[in-house]
Short mmCIF file of N, CA and C in Angstrom, two decimals:
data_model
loop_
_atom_site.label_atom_id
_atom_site.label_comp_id
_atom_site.label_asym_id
_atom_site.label_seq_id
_atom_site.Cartn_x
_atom_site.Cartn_y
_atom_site.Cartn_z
N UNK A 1 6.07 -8.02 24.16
CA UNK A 1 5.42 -8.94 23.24
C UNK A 1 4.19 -8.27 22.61
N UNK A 2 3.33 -7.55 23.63
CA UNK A 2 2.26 -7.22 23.14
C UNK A 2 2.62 -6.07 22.11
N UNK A 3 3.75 -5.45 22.57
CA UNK A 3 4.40 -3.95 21.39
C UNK A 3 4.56 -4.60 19.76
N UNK A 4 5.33 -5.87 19.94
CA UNK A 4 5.60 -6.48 18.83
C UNK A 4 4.71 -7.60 17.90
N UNK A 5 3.02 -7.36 18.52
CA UNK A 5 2.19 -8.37 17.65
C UNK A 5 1.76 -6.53 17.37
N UNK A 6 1.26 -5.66 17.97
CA UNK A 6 0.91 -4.27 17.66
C UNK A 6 1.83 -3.91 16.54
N UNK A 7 3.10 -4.27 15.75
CA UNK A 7 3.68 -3.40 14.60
C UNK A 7 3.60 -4.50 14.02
N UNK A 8 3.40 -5.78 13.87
CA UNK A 8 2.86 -6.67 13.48
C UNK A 8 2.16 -6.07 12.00
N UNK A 9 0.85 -6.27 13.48
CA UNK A 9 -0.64 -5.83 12.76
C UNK A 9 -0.90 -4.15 11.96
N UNK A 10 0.14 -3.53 12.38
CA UNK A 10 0.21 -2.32 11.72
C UNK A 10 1.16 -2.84 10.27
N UNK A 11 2.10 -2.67 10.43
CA UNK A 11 2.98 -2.97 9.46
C UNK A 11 1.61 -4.05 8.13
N UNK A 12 1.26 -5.02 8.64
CA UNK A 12 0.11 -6.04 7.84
C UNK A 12 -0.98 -4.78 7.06
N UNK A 13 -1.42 -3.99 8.01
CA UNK A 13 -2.31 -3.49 7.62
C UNK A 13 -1.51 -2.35 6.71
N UNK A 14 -0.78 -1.45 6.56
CA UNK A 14 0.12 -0.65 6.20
C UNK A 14 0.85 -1.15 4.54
N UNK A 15 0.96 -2.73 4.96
CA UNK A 15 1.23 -3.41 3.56
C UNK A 15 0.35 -3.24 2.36
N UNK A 16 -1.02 -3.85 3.00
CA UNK A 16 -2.51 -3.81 2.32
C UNK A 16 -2.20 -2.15 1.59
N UNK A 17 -2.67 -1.27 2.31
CA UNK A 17 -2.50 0.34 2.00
C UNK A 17 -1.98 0.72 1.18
N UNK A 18 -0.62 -0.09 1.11
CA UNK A 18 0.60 0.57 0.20
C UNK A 18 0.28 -0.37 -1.06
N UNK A 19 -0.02 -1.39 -0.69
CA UNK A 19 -0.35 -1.93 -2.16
C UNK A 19 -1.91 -1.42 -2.93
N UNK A 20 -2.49 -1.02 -2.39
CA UNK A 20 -3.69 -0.48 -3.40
C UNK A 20 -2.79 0.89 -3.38
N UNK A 21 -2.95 1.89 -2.81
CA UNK A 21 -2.04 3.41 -3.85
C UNK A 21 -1.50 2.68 -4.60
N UNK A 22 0.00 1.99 -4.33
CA UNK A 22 1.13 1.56 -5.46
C UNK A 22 0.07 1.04 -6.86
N UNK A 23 -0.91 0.24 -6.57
CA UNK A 23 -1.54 0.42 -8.16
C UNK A 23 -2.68 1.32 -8.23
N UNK A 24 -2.93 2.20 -7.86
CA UNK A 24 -4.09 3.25 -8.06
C UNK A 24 -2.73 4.54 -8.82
N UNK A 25 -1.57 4.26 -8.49
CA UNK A 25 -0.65 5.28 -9.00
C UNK A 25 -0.08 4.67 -10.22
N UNK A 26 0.39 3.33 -9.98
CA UNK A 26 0.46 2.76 -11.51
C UNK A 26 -0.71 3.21 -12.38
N UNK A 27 -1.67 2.85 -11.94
CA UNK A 27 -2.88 2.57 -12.98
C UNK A 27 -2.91 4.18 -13.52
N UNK A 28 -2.89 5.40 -13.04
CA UNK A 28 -3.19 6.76 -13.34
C UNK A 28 -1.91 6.72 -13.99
N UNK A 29 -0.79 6.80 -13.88
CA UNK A 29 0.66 6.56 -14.86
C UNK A 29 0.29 6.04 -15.86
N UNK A 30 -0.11 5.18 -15.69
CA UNK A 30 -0.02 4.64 -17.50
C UNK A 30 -1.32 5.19 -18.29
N UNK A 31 -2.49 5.67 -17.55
CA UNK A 31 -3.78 6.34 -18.53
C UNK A 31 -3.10 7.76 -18.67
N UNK A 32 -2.18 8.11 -18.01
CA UNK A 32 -1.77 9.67 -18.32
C UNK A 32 -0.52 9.22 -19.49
N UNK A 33 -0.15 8.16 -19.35
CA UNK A 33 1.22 8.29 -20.24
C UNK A 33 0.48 8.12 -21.77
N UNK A 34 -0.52 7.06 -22.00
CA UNK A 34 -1.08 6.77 -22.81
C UNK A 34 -2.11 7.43 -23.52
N UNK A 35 -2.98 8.39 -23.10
CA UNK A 35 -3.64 9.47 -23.62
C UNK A 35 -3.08 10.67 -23.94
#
C-alpha cells in the first residue's frame, strides 16, 4: 500500500513536471517557428 500511494505521489508530481516543459517547449516552438 505504502509502494502504491509512493507512485501515486510521484507519478502527481511527474505530471506537474511534464506539463510545464510540454509548454516551455511549445512556447520556444512557436517563437522559433515565428521569427
Amino acid at each position: 500500500m505504502n509502494l502504491t500511494v509512493k507512485t501515486m505521489n510521484y507519478f502527481i508530481a511527474n505530471s506537474y513536471l511534464a506539463l510545464t516543459v510540454k509548454y516551455i517547449i511549445i512556447y520556444i516552438f512557436y517563437i522559433t517557428q515565428c521569427s
